[in-house]
XYZ file of C-alpha atoms in Angstrom:
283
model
C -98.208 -19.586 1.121
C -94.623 -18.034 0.364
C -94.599 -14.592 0.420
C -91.974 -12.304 -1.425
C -90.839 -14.895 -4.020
C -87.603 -13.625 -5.742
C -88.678 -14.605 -9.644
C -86.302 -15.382 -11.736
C -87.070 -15.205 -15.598
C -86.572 -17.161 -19.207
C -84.126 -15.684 -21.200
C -86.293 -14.964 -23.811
C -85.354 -15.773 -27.411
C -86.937 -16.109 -30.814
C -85.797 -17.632 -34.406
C -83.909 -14.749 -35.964
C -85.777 -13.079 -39.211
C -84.807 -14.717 -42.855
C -84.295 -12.178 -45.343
C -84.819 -15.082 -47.743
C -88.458 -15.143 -46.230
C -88.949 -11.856 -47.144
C -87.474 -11.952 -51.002
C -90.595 -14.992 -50.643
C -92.986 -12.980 -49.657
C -92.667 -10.426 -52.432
C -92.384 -13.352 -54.834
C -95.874 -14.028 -53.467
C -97.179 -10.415 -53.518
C -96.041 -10.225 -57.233
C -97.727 -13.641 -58.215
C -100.640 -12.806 -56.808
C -101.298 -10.118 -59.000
C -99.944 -11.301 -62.172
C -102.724 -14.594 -61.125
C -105.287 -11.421 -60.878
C -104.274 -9.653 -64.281
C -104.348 -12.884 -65.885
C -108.270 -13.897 -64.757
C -109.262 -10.429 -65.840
C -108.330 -10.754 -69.239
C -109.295 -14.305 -69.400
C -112.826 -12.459 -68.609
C -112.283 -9.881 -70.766
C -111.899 -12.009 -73.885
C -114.502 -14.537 -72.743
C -117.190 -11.059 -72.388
C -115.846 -9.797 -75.971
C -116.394 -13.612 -77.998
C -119.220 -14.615 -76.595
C -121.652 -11.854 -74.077
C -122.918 -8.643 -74.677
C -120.526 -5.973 -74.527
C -123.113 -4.332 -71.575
C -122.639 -7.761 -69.318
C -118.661 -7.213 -69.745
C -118.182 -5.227 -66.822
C -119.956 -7.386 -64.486
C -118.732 -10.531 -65.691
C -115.016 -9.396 -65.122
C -115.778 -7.654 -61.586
C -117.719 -11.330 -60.329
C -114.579 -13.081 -61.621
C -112.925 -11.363 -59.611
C -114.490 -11.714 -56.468
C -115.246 -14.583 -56.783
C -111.635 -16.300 -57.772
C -109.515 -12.757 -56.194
C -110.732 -13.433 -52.607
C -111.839 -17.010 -52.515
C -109.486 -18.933 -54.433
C -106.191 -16.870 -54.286
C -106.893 -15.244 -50.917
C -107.303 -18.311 -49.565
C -104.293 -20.211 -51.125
C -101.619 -17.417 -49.868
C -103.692 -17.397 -46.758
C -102.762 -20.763 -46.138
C -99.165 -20.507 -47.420
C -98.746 -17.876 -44.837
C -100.519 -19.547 -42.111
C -98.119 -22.637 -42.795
C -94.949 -20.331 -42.806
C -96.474 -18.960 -39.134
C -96.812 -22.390 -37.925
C -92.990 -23.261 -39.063
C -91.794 -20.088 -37.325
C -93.623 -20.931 -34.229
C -91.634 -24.005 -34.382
C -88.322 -22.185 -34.623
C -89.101 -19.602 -32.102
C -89.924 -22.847 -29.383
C -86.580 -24.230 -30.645
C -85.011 -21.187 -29.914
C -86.212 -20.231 -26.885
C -85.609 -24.143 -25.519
C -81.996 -23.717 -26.376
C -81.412 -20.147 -25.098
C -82.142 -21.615 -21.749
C -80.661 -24.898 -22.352
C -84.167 -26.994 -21.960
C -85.220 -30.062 -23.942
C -87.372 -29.834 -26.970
C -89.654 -31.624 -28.889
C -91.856 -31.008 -32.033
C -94.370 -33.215 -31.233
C -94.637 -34.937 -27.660
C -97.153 -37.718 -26.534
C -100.488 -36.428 -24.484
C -103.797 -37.081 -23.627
C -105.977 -34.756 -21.632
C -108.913 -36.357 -19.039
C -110.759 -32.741 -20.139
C -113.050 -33.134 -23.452
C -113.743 -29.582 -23.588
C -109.742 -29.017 -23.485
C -110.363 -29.951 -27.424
C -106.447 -31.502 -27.904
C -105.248 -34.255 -30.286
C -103.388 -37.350 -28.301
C -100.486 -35.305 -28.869
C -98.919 -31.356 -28.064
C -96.618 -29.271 -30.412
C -93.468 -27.691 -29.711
C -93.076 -29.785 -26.513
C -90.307 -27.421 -23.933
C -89.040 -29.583 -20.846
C -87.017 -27.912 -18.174
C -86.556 -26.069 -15.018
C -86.644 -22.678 -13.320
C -86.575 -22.036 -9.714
C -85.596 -25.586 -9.172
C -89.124 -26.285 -10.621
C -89.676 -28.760 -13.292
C -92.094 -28.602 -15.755
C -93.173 -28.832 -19.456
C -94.977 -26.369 -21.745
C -96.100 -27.207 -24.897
C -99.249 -25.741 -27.944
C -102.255 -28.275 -27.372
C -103.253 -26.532 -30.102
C -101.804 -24.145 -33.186
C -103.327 -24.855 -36.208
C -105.872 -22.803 -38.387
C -108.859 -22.924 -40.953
C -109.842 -21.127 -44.045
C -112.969 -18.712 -43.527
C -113.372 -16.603 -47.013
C -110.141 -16.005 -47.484
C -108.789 -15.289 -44.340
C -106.678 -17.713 -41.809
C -108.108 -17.696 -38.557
C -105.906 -19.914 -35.759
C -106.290 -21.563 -32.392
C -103.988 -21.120 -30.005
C -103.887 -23.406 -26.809
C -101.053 -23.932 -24.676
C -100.746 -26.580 -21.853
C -98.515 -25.806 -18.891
C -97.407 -28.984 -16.989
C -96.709 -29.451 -12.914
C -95.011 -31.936 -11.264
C -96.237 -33.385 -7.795
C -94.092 -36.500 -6.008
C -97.553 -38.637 -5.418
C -100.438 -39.679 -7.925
C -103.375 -37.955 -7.968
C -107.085 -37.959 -8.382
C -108.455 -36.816 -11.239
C -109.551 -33.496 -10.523
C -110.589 -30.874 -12.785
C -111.039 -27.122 -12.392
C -113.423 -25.615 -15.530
C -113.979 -21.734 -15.964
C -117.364 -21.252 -15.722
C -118.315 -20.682 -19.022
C -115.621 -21.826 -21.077
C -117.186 -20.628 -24.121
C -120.681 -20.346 -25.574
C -119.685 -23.866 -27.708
C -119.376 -25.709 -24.316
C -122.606 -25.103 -23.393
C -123.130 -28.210 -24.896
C -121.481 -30.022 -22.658
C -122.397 -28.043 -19.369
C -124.589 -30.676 -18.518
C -122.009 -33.320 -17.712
C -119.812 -30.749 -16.180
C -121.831 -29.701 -13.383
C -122.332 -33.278 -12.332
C -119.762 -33.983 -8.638
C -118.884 -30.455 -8.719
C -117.793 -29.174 -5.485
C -118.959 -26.350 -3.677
C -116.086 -24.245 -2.807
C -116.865 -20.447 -2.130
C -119.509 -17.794 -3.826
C -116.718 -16.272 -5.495
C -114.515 -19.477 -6.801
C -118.236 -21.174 -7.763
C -118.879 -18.181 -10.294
C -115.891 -18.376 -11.948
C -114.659 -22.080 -11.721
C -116.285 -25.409 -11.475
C -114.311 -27.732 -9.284
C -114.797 -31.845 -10.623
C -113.400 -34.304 -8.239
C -114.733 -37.671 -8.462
C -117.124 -39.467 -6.033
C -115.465 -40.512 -2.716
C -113.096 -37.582 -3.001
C -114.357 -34.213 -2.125
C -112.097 -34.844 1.533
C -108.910 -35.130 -0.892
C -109.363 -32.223 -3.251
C -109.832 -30.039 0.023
C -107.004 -31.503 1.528
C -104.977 -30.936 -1.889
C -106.761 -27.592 -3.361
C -106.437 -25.196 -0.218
C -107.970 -21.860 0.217
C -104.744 -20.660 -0.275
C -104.020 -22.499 -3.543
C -107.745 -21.673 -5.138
C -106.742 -18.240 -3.784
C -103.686 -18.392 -6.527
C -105.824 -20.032 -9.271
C -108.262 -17.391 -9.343
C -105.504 -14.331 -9.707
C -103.998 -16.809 -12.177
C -106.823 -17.399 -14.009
C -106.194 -20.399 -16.235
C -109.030 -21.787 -18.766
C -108.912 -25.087 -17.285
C -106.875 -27.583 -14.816
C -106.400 -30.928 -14.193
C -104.757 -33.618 -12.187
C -103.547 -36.280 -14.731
C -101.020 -38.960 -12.221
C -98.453 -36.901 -11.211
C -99.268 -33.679 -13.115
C -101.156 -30.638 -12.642
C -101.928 -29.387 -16.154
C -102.705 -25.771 -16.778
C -104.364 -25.071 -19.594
C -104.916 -21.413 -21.448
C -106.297 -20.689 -24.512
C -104.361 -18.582 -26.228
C -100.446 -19.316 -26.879
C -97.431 -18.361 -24.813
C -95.446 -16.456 -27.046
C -94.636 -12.519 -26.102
C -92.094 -11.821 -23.911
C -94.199 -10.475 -21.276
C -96.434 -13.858 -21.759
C -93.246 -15.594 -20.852
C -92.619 -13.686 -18.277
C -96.431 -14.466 -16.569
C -95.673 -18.339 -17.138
C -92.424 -17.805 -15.126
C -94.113 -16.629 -12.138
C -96.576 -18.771 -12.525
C -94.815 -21.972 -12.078
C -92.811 -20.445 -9.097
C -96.124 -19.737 -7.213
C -98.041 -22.326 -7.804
C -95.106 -24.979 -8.065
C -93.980 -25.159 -4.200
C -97.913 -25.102 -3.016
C -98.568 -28.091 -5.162
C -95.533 -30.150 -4.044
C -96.071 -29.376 -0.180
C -99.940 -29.676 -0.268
C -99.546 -32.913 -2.130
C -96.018 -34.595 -0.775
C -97.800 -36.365 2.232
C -101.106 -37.239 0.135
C -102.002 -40.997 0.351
C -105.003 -42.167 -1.561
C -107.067 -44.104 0.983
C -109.652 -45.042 -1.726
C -107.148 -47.230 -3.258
C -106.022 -49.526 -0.315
């Protein structure tokens, strides 16, 4: 294992701030209310014609709720979950040309993982190298849903190795994902590999039938060693990839920062551990 490594870093870059964004956003704030002002009085004059003057005051405060925070809410929640989505976008774009890498909206993918939960496609695809090191980074996922009013996301981003030789398909699951996997624990823990104590409690190692030898051979003590400080939510081999995936989205400059190192340390122990690897179950 290289010891020492002399990093070097991203510049890191994001999609400058449009005042015209802003001047839209206030737009918004000041629709929003007038939409408000105009359902209250709508309930005011439907209490006057046609309720009891005592049922007035509850009519107009369930009106409301009810269209305030479930209807509006959730239309400007949306609006501004789309406008995070498109910045995303432009802060990738950025960031891709500030250091003079390739980019992509939306890139071709499929992941061997089910659990990895990804479309047959990533976002914001970013191609290029560092350290001599190629590699790709991309969102597996960045979209949202609407839960009473509110937008909550998921962020996934997949971080992509390169290796001279095809691989098996290996795959290295924290151990638990998430309470929703426990679903599919069951066909997870079938061919998992035994490594140590302390790698079995926090990862399970796949490797398919016939090559437990190969993802020894590949997967040192050394490399786990790595993976562990890491600590990605999954990995696999996919042909000539190793694909890192977290769940959350690279997008701080410090986050940056991690995925730099990260591709300098675990780059060079893939390529050497894998440069003379000859798949024997194949002849």
């Amino acid at each position: 294992m290289k010891k020492n490594i002399q990093y070097e870093y991203f510049t890191f870059a994001t999609a400058p701030k449009d005042d015209k964004s802003k001047r839209n956003r206030k737009w918004i704030d000041s629709n929003d209310n007038k939409v408000v002002l105009v359902l209250l009085v709508i309930g005011l004059l439907f209490g006057v014609l046609i309720l009891r003057w005592y049922m007035l005051g509850a009519l107009v405060v369930l009106i409301y709720l009810e269209l305030r925070f479930k209807l509006v809410a959730s239309y400007f929640a949306s609006k501004a979950a789309n406008k995070a989505i498109t910045k995303r976008t432009h802060d990738r774009q950025y960031f891709a040309e500030a250091n003079n890498y390739e980019f992509q909206e939306t890139a071709q993918f499929t992941s061997t993982i089910e659990i990895a939960d990804v479309d047959n496609y990533v976002k914001n695809y970013v191609y290029g190298t560092i350290a001599g090191i190629p590699f790709w980074t991309a969102d597996s996922r960045y979209d949202y849903k609407i839960d009473d009013g509110n937008a909550i996301f998921t962020k996934r981003t997949v971080t992509a190795l390169f290796v001279e030789n095809e691989l098996p398909n290996f795959q290295i699951i924290r151990n638990i994902v998430s309470e929703r996997d426990l679903l599919h624990l069951d066909v997870y823990t079938k061919n998992v590999l035994q490594i140590t104590e302390q790698f079995d409690k926090k990862y399970l190692f796949k490797t398919p039938k016939g090559y437990e030898r190969d993802a020894l051979y590949i997967f040192t003590p050394e490399l786990l060693e790595l993976i562990v400080n890491i600590s990605p939510w999954l990995i696999e081999t996919n042909h000539n990839t190793v694909l890192l995936h977290y769940n959350y989205a690279i997008e701080s400059e410090d986050e940056y920062r991690q995925l730099a190192e990260m591709i300098q340390q675990l780059g060079p122990e893939l390529i050497d551990n894998t440069k003379r690897y000859k798949d024997d179950n194949k002849r």
